[in-house]
Amino acid sequence: MNRTKALPPQSPAMKKVRAVLMRYASAIFFIALVGIWELVCRIGEVPNYILPSPSSIFHAFFDVEFSRWLTHLWATLRVALLGFGLSIVIAIPLAIAMVRSELMTRVIYPALVVVQATPVVAVAPLIIVLMGTGDVSRVLITCMITFFPLVVSTTTGMLETPEELVELSQSLRAPRYRETWQIRIPYAIPHIFSGLKVSITLAIIGAVVAEFVAAEQGLGYFIQFSTSFFKIPQAFAGLIFLAVISLLLFKSVTWIQTWLFPWSLPKKK
Amino acid sequence: MTQAADRAFVRMEGVGHCYNPEGGPMAVQQIDLEIHRHEFVAVVGPSGCGKSTLLRMVSGLLIPSAGNVSVFDKPVTEPRDDVGIVFQKPTLLPWLSVRKNVLFPLKHKYGRYSAKDEKRADELLDMAGLAQFADRMPDELSGGMQQRAGIVRALLLNPDILLMDEPFSALDAMTREQMGFDLLKIWSDNPKTVLFITHSISEAVLLADRVLVMSQRPGTVLDLIDVDIPRPRTEQTIQTPEFAELTARIRKHIYEPH
């Protein structure tokens, strides 16, 4: 992108300042935003139970025992990861079945769309009634919200395999499962990872939704619990934890892709 | 050419094909062609004239709706595993090294390959001038090198027939000419029956023993030309009067309405 081409000539010092600004632009913006937030809260004397200031949120982190944070964090992470894992285990075989058989596509696909079109938040209480208030229900809810993007991305990727390679496989008279495992699935890897990136952030949403409905621990539960006692700074602290683990999980998916499938990354210019 | 003693290796008799099973326009019709063992036959014709259809029929990937295709007197009724196919694009697998791409047909067909196979792959790569790139990934190679690796992959199982579907059409003009000569060298070292689809008239004349000229869709045979230019052919061949004469004859078919 050539957004910098029409600039007037600059001194080397100016260039350096620009380079630094460019590099830390998002950090500077973020800090400025937090600063303004703090100022608005102080100058406007906004009460903590309406909009807590960044400093009060910071203090709220330490009002809660570290071990309690860990318990909540682990509960949410556990549900999110189990649900995410379960949806991988379900989605990929489903995608393979749909790619290999038109009948399966006709049978499964409409059902998938119906499940996806039903708001999971609305179904969640019913699942709790059906499956109890344990981890199983929460994992199921998470799975329901995460598996659709995975099925779609895996199917799309497998169908984008070049026709020539399918012909090569046919002309070698190779067993069908090798066409799937040696050609189609690897070809779908970039798509699968796009799906995984969407799903992993949805997994946190799923876990939190499930905790809102029924839970005794977890960050979603913690936020709801804190809000009901007007401990808004604490709720914000919980929210920040959620955002951080969501980001870390998202990053982990990218790291795993870079580590295991470096060829599948878009080429750098 | 129809004498019993001179048995055709690949034989097509009255072959026609319609992609719509319920009827409709034919893609190709009334094709009669005999290819001899280790002969190099090029097929030229306008886009969409069914050149690739012809190639897929010989490989058994497509069973014609009319007529018969046979290889060594045996009718082709299912995909044959004794053909090597080179596609328009190299279609190497981006997650495998060049060597593993070349070995892929074995890995794919049997699930494994031996050290002996690896040695053969390396010899073939060496012959194609790719020895030092064996451990590279496909995207580190130029288009021409990738296509050479594609040809080497097609040769791995030592097929009797090499089917090439416009293999050089994605390359730039200079690379393309060089690839033609490279292919002739590979072919003279490993004689194969070659069916070479192209839309370049000069490429067809430069490479082939015979050139089949096809008409607009539905593709039929307009002419079958013997290329009596001695081998080995080089860049000088292009300047000979015979070469000019033959390309002119083909051009006449393509540009003049029939």
XYZ file of C-alpha atoms in Angstrom:
527
model
C 0.000 0.000 0.000
C 1.366 3.352 -1.051
C -0.183 5.625 1.469
C 3.040 7.481 2.226
C 4.042 8.472 -1.279
C 2.666 12.035 -1.371
C 4.577 13.313 1.656
C 6.682 16.479 1.500
C 10.449 16.044 1.972
C 11.431 15.507 5.612
C 14.544 15.917 7.718
C 16.159 12.696 9.003
C 15.038 13.536 12.551
C 11.446 13.911 11.408
C 11.685 10.613 9.595
C 12.883 8.925 12.751
C 9.998 10.349 14.777
C 7.609 9.173 12.110
C 9.113 5.685 12.140
C 8.759 5.440 15.910
C 5.189 6.725 15.735
C 4.393 4.177 13.061
C 5.861 1.328 15.059
C 4.123 2.100 18.316
C 0.990 3.685 16.845
C -1.440 1.181 18.304
C 0.228 1.207 21.747
C 0.236 5.014 21.843
C -3.406 5.120 20.794
C -4.312 2.584 23.463
C -2.487 4.449 26.216
C -4.077 7.725 25.119
C -7.501 6.135 25.218
C -6.967 4.831 28.758
C -5.652 8.258 29.752
C -8.733 10.033 28.432
C -10.957 7.477 30.154
C -9.181 8.146 33.476
C -9.492 11.901 32.991
C -13.181 11.730 32.112
C -13.858 9.669 35.232
C -11.905 12.021 37.512
C -12.984 15.362 36.101
C -16.594 14.280 35.612
C -16.625 12.519 38.991
C -18.329 9.547 37.394
C -19.318 7.102 40.136
C -17.527 3.740 40.071
C -20.740 1.743 39.716
C -21.498 3.480 36.430
C -18.103 3.700 34.755
C -15.130 2.696 36.873
C -11.872 4.497 36.132
C -8.892 2.511 34.842
C -7.124 3.014 38.156
C -10.030 1.582 40.130
C -10.149 -1.415 37.788
C -6.428 -1.864 38.379
C -6.993 -1.867 42.141
C -9.869 -4.300 41.742
C -7.441 -6.901 40.377
C -5.774 -7.009 43.773
C -8.993 -6.943 45.790
C -9.641 -10.445 44.574
C -7.312 -13.200 45.759
C -4.967 -14.516 43.113
C -6.048 -18.118 43.701
C -9.667 -17.114 43.107
C -8.726 -15.502 39.804
C -6.952 -18.704 38.836
C -9.989 -20.834 39.714
C -12.287 -18.696 37.573
C -9.795 -18.441 34.755
C -9.196 -22.167 34.678
C -12.929 -22.944 34.745
C -13.580 -20.780 31.683
C -10.474 -21.902 29.836
C -11.281 -25.551 30.502
C -14.815 -25.274 29.121
C -13.701 -23.205 26.134
C -10.919 -25.603 25.183
C -12.980 -28.760 25.709
C -15.836 -27.319 23.656
C -13.416 -26.188 20.971
C -11.734 -29.611 20.922
C -15.068 -31.383 20.729
C -16.153 -29.227 17.821
C -12.921 -30.047 15.927
C -13.569 -33.740 16.519
C -17.118 -33.374 15.193
C -16.594 -30.827 12.419
C -13.744 -32.409 10.480
C -15.309 -35.859 10.015
C -18.592 -34.140 9.101
C -16.808 -32.063 6.471
C -15.057 -35.154 5.071
C -18.379 -36.990 4.889
C -20.006 -34.074 3.076
C -17.168 -33.741 0.573
C -17.158 -37.451 -0.182
C -20.860 -37.978 -0.546
C -23.568 -35.807 -2.019
C -26.159 -37.770 -0.084
C -24.430 -36.853 3.167
C -24.414 -33.198 2.130
C -28.138 -33.363 1.468
C -28.778 -35.030 4.810
C -26.392 -33.113 7.066
C -26.159 -29.630 5.664
C -29.754 -28.457 6.271
C -29.535 -29.785 9.827
C -26.306 -27.857 10.369
C -27.867 -24.656 9.101
C -30.859 -25.098 11.397
C -28.573 -25.632 14.403
C -26.485 -22.610 13.416
C -29.543 -20.417 12.811
C -30.926 -21.151 16.286
C -29.468 -18.647 18.765
C -27.318 -20.667 21.128
C -28.057 -18.207 23.952
C -31.707 -19.198 23.703
C -30.975 -22.915 23.622
C -28.495 -22.791 26.502
C -31.081 -22.925 29.355
C -32.718 -25.932 27.679
C -29.395 -27.738 27.434
C -28.789 -27.069 31.141
C -32.180 -28.584 31.961
C -31.413 -31.561 29.753
C -27.792 -32.233 30.681
C -27.494 -30.789 34.183
C -25.406 -27.947 35.540
C -22.008 -29.629 35.149
C -19.185 -29.067 32.691
C -20.891 -31.325 30.140
C -23.636 -28.765 29.442
C -21.204 -25.875 29.199
C -18.897 -27.813 26.874
C -21.874 -28.709 24.680
C -23.008 -25.087 24.479
C -19.475 -24.012 23.537
C -19.296 -26.745 20.930
C -22.605 -25.656 19.385
C -21.374 -22.126 18.920
C -17.944 -23.099 17.521
C -18.442 -26.005 15.148
C -20.240 -24.348 12.245
C -17.395 -22.116 11.010
C -15.140 -25.154 11.204
C -17.400 -27.381 9.124
C -17.833 -24.676 6.507
C -14.151 -23.780 6.265
C -13.012 -27.407 6.127
C -15.570 -28.265 3.451
C -14.685 -25.203 1.376
C -10.976 -25.970 1.629
C -11.396 -29.599 0.629
C -13.526 -28.632 -2.349
C -10.931 -26.131 -3.532
C -8.417 -28.888 -4.225
C -7.260 -28.484 -7.840
C -9.179 -30.811 -10.140
C -5.885 -32.001 -11.663
C -4.768 -33.517 -8.374
C -8.042 -35.370 -8.013
C -7.510 -36.698 -11.538
C -3.944 -37.638 -10.658
C -5.275 -39.598 -7.710
C -7.875 -41.312 -9.884
C -5.393 -42.146 -12.598
C -3.123 -43.755 -9.999
C -6.145 -45.734 -8.803
C -5.210 -44.860 -5.262
C -7.554 -45.762 -2.412
C -10.133 -43.063 -1.757
C -9.006 -42.423 1.823
C -5.577 -41.409 0.557
C -7.167 -38.844 -1.735
C -8.759 -37.415 1.408
C -5.710 -37.574 3.678
C -2.867 -36.903 1.274
C -4.510 -34.335 -0.979
C -7.787 -32.838 0.179
C -7.180 -32.372 3.903
C -3.723 -30.780 3.466
C -5.189 -28.531 0.784
C -7.842 -27.470 3.280
C -5.278 -26.549 5.982
C -5.261 -22.782 5.279
C -9.079 -22.781 5.332
C -9.226 -24.987 8.412
C -7.007 -22.537 10.263
C -9.166 -19.588 9.236
C -12.079 -21.528 10.697
C -10.097 -22.350 13.848
C -9.309 -18.655 14.374
C -12.980 -17.743 14.218
C -13.965 -20.707 16.380
C -11.448 -20.167 19.165
C -12.796 -16.682 19.899
C -16.337 -18.030 19.688
C -15.315 -20.710 22.193
C -14.742 -18.066 24.870
C -18.106 -16.523 24.051
C -19.713 -19.955 24.306
C -18.121 -20.668 27.669
C -19.216 -17.287 29.056
C -22.781 -17.697 27.765
C -22.918 -21.105 29.427
C -21.627 -19.630 32.690
C -24.240 -16.888 32.593
C -26.901 -19.574 32.506
C -25.546 -21.965 35.091
C -22.185 -22.031 36.854
C -20.530 -21.659 40.256
C -17.223 -20.515 38.861
C -15.644 -19.116 35.743
C -15.021 -15.585 34.519
C -18.530 -15.275 33.048
C -19.998 -16.273 36.373
C -17.603 -13.905 38.149
C -18.652 -10.941 36.001
C -22.336 -11.657 36.518
C -21.827 -12.151 40.237
C -19.760 -8.941 40.579
C -22.291 -6.889 38.636
C -25.170 -8.088 40.764
C -23.301 -6.754 43.818
C -22.437 -3.506 41.998
C -18.746 -4.370 42.126
C -18.332 -2.878 38.678
C -14.526 -2.388 38.791
C -14.199 -6.104 39.590
C -16.471 -6.995 36.672
C -14.262 -4.900 34.383
C -11.187 -6.678 35.711
C -12.843 -9.996 34.844
C -13.668 -8.664 31.412
C -10.036 -7.748 30.831
C -9.002 -11.284 31.791
C -11.475 -12.635 29.260
C -10.185 -10.396 26.489
C -6.600 -11.378 27.295
C -7.201 -15.133 27.221
C -9.280 -14.758 24.080
C -6.398 -12.917 22.396
C -3.842 -15.430 23.647
C -5.875 -18.357 22.353
C -6.277 -16.650 18.993
C -2.537 -16.065 18.843
C -1.870 -19.674 19.826
C -3.808 -20.878 16.798
C -1.604 -18.711 14.580
C 1.521 -19.982 16.338
C 0.456 -23.596 15.880
C -0.137 -22.954 12.193
C 3.274 -21.312 11.788
C 4.925 -24.122 13.695
C 3.244 -27.132 12.072
C 2.241 -25.869 8.633
C 4.538 -23.007 7.645
C 3.770 -23.602 3.954
C 0.106 -22.809 4.545
C 0.709 -19.180 5.523
C 0.110 -16.441 2.981
C 3.309 -15.544 1.172
C 5.085 -12.430 2.425
C 5.608 -9.787 -0.193
C -0.788 -47.514 -41.257
C -3.520 -50.070 -40.861
C -1.305 -53.023 -41.668
C -1.549 -55.758 -39.097
C 2.213 -55.974 -38.636
C 2.448 -52.349 -37.591
C 0.181 -52.647 -34.599
C -0.908 -49.396 -33.114
C -0.095 -48.809 -29.474
C -2.962 -46.431 -28.850
C -5.957 -46.771 -31.127
C -9.055 -44.585 -31.339
C -11.871 -45.654 -33.606
C -14.843 -43.430 -34.339
C -14.504 -41.832 -30.946
C -16.971 -39.157 -29.914
C -18.042 -37.718 -26.629
C -20.914 -35.713 -25.292
C -20.552 -34.398 -21.723
C -24.302 -34.245 -21.221
C -25.557 -37.833 -20.854
C -29.021 -36.776 -22.009
C -27.722 -35.659 -25.375
C -26.684 -32.298 -26.688
C -23.677 -30.920 -28.495
C -20.731 -33.267 -28.951
C -17.364 -32.193 -27.544
C -15.491 -34.338 -30.047
C -16.745 -36.631 -32.787
C -15.497 -39.174 -35.293
C -11.917 -39.254 -34.120
C -9.753 -41.955 -35.677
C -6.178 -42.029 -34.524
C -3.434 -44.581 -34.164
C -0.323 -43.830 -32.183
C 2.690 -46.073 -32.446
C 4.917 -47.140 -29.646
C 7.348 -44.417 -28.605
C 5.823 -42.014 -31.058
C 5.400 -38.361 -30.183
C 2.028 -37.068 -31.330
C 0.993 -33.467 -30.810
C -2.591 -32.280 -30.966
C -3.335 -28.685 -31.976
C -6.634 -26.936 -32.358
C -8.578 -23.890 -31.248
C -9.605 -23.444 -27.615
C -12.455 -25.666 -26.536
C -12.099 -28.076 -29.454
C -11.871 -31.079 -27.165
C -8.113 -31.604 -27.166
C -8.090 -32.330 -23.443
C -11.110 -34.592 -23.845
C -8.987 -36.738 -26.144
C -6.223 -36.951 -23.590
C -8.565 -37.879 -20.777
C -9.982 -40.671 -22.913
C -6.562 -42.254 -23.372
C -5.939 -42.062 -19.619
C -9.278 -43.739 -18.944
C -10.397 -40.837 -16.779
C -13.167 -40.352 -19.311
C -14.971 -43.118 -21.172
C -16.183 -41.860 -24.578
C -19.898 -42.037 -25.294
C -19.196 -43.270 -28.834
C -16.458 -45.372 -30.416
C -13.583 -47.284 -28.871
C -10.259 -46.423 -27.324
C -7.755 -49.200 -26.841
C -4.182 -49.415 -25.660
C -2.211 -52.365 -26.953
C -5.432 -53.955 -28.237
C -7.066 -53.793 -24.817
C -10.090 -51.501 -24.548
C -9.785 -48.677 -22.043
C -12.643 -49.023 -19.578
C -11.276 -47.502 -16.382
C -8.446 -45.172 -15.302
C -5.112 -46.627 -16.366
C -2.205 -46.531 -13.962
C 0.394 -46.974 -16.716
C 0.045 -43.410 -17.943
C 1.885 -40.385 -16.642
C -0.029 -37.129 -16.795
C 1.497 -33.666 -16.951
C -0.995 -30.883 -16.436
C -1.125 -27.296 -17.624
C -0.179 -26.121 -14.159
C 2.574 -27.990 -12.305
C 0.114 -28.823 -9.467
C 2.877 -29.768 -7.078
C 1.793 -30.203 -3.488
C 2.940 -27.076 -1.617
C 3.607 -28.973 1.628
C 6.080 -31.464 0.148
C 9.665 -30.954 -0.953
C 10.408 -31.355 -4.648
C 11.757 -34.870 -4.069
C 8.691 -35.899 -2.083
C 6.470 -34.417 -4.773
C 8.199 -36.572 -7.349
C 7.734 -39.621 -5.101
C 4.118 -38.705 -4.411
C 2.591 -41.117 -6.973
C 4.163 -44.049 -5.083
C 3.237 -42.699 -1.687
C -0.274 -42.104 -2.935
C -0.776 -45.410 -4.693
C 0.979 -47.760 -2.266
C 1.361 -45.669 0.879
C 5.155 -45.970 0.911
C 8.338 -45.950 -1.151
C 11.731 -47.564 -0.788
C 15.271 -46.213 -0.753
C 15.555 -47.525 -4.299
C 12.613 -45.380 -5.341
C 14.250 -42.375 -3.748
C 17.366 -43.087 -5.752
C 15.327 -43.247 -8.937
C 13.610 -39.971 -8.065
C 17.010 -38.359 -7.560
C 18.262 -39.706 -10.893
C 15.223 -38.344 -12.683
C 15.602 -34.994 -10.951
C 19.239 -34.946 -11.950
C 18.283 -35.638 -15.558
C 15.831 -32.741 -15.454
C 18.524 -30.474 -14.013
C 16.798 -30.237 -10.660
C 19.241 -32.241 -8.520
C 20.188 -29.299 -6.347
C 16.548 -28.357 -5.782
C 15.393 -31.759 -4.536
C 15.045 -30.590 -0.943
C 13.477 -27.223 -1.756
C 9.799 -26.477 -1.473
C 7.871 -25.973 -4.744
C 7.268 -22.259 -4.172
C 11.028 -21.694 -4.105
C 11.264 -22.848 -7.736
C 10.570 -20.889 -10.903
C 7.554 -21.782 -13.026
C 9.709 -23.678 -15.520
C 11.457 -25.663 -12.801
C 8.127 -26.498 -11.196
C 6.815 -27.816 -14.475
C 9.975 -29.897 -14.971
C 9.362 -31.370 -11.530
C 5.810 -32.105 -12.712
C 7.213 -33.976 -15.721
C 9.616 -35.905 -13.495
C 6.682 -36.862 -11.254
C 4.850 -38.224 -14.300
C 7.926 -40.308 -15.237
C 8.438 -41.835 -11.786
C 6.312 -44.933 -12.332
C 7.945 -45.361 -15.739
C 4.652 -45.250 -17.624
C 4.304 -46.456 -21.204
C 2.339 -43.399 -22.141
C 3.010 -39.796 -21.265
C -0.012 -37.531 -21.557
C 0.751 -33.827 -21.579
C -2.072 -31.307 -21.407
C -0.688 -27.962 -22.598
C 2.215 -28.405 -20.190
C 4.104 -25.254 -21.162
C 1.249 -22.846 -21.747
C 1.627 -21.189 -18.340
C 5.290 -20.364 -18.989
C 6.817 -17.305 -20.584
C 7.886 -17.613 -24.232
C 11.611 -18.053 -23.640
C 11.265 -20.611 -20.869
C 8.714 -22.364 -22.984
C 11.051 -22.926 -25.914
C 13.802 -24.181 -23.636
C 11.358 -26.555 -21.940
C 10.483 -28.012 -25.338
C 14.112 -28.921 -25.981
C 14.461 -30.232 -22.431
C 11.427 -32.421 -22.981
C 12.868 -33.806 -26.231
C 16.050 -34.714 -24.390
C 14.138 -36.421 -21.578
C 12.034 -38.239 -24.167
C 15.054 -39.479 -26.146
C 16.633 -40.766 -22.906
C 13.369 -42.441 -21.787
C 11.409 -43.279 -24.922
C 7.677 -43.085 -24.281
C 4.549 -42.842 -26.307
C 3.641 -39.179 -25.964
C 0.345 -37.438 -26.575
C 1.067 -33.742 -26.321
C -1.760 -31.219 -26.320
C -0.853 -27.667 -27.239
C -2.303 -24.586 -28.825
C 1.068 -23.526 -30.199
C 1.512 -24.597 -33.812
C 5.274 -24.129 -33.831
C 5.655 -26.050 -30.587
C 3.709 -28.947 -32.096
C 5.852 -29.078 -35.233
C 9.074 -28.635 -33.310
C 8.424 -31.510 -30.921
C 6.246 -34.105 -32.622
C 6.573 -36.966 -35.071
C 3.030 -36.313 -36.176
C 0.624 -33.450 -35.597
C -3.111 -33.949 -35.324
C -5.023 -30.806 -36.284
C -8.483 -30.509 -34.778
C -11.439 -28.364 -35.822
C -13.644 -26.087 -33.790
C -16.093 -27.771 -31.452
C -17.306 -30.401 -32.037
C -13.681 -31.397 -32.530
C -12.911 -33.598 -35.512
C -9.667 -34.468 -37.248
C -8.866 -31.903 -39.945
C -5.443 -33.193 -40.788
C -2.781 -35.575 -39.580
C 0.623 -34.359 -40.569
C 3.885 -36.293 -40.639
C 6.722 -34.117 -39.460
C 9.690 -35.380 -41.469
C 12.234 -33.141 -39.841
C 15.262 -35.097 -38.613
C 16.083 -35.319 -34.936
C 17.688 -34.076 -32.802
C 15.818 -30.869 -33.338
C 17.344 -27.641 -32.168
C 16.627 -23.951 -32.365
C 17.979 -24.120 -35.935
C 15.073 -26.382 -36.872
C 12.767 -23.419 -36.542
C 14.548 -21.667 -39.431
C 14.345 -24.544 -41.925
C 11.960 -24.297 -44.900
C 10.318 -27.604 -43.913
C 9.409 -26.129 -40.565
C 7.911 -23.040 -42.185
C 6.021 -25.155 -44.698
C 4.479 -27.414 -42.060
C 3.454 -24.615 -39.725
C 1.905 -22.791 -42.698
C -0.068 -25.895 -43.593
C -1.456 -26.134 -40.065
C -2.197 -22.441 -39.888
C -4.234 -22.706 -43.050
C -6.462 -25.280 -41.362
C -6.929 -23.193 -38.279
C -7.627 -19.868 -39.960
C -9.540 -20.907 -43.061
C -13.145 -21.880 -42.572
C -14.038 -25.412 -43.489
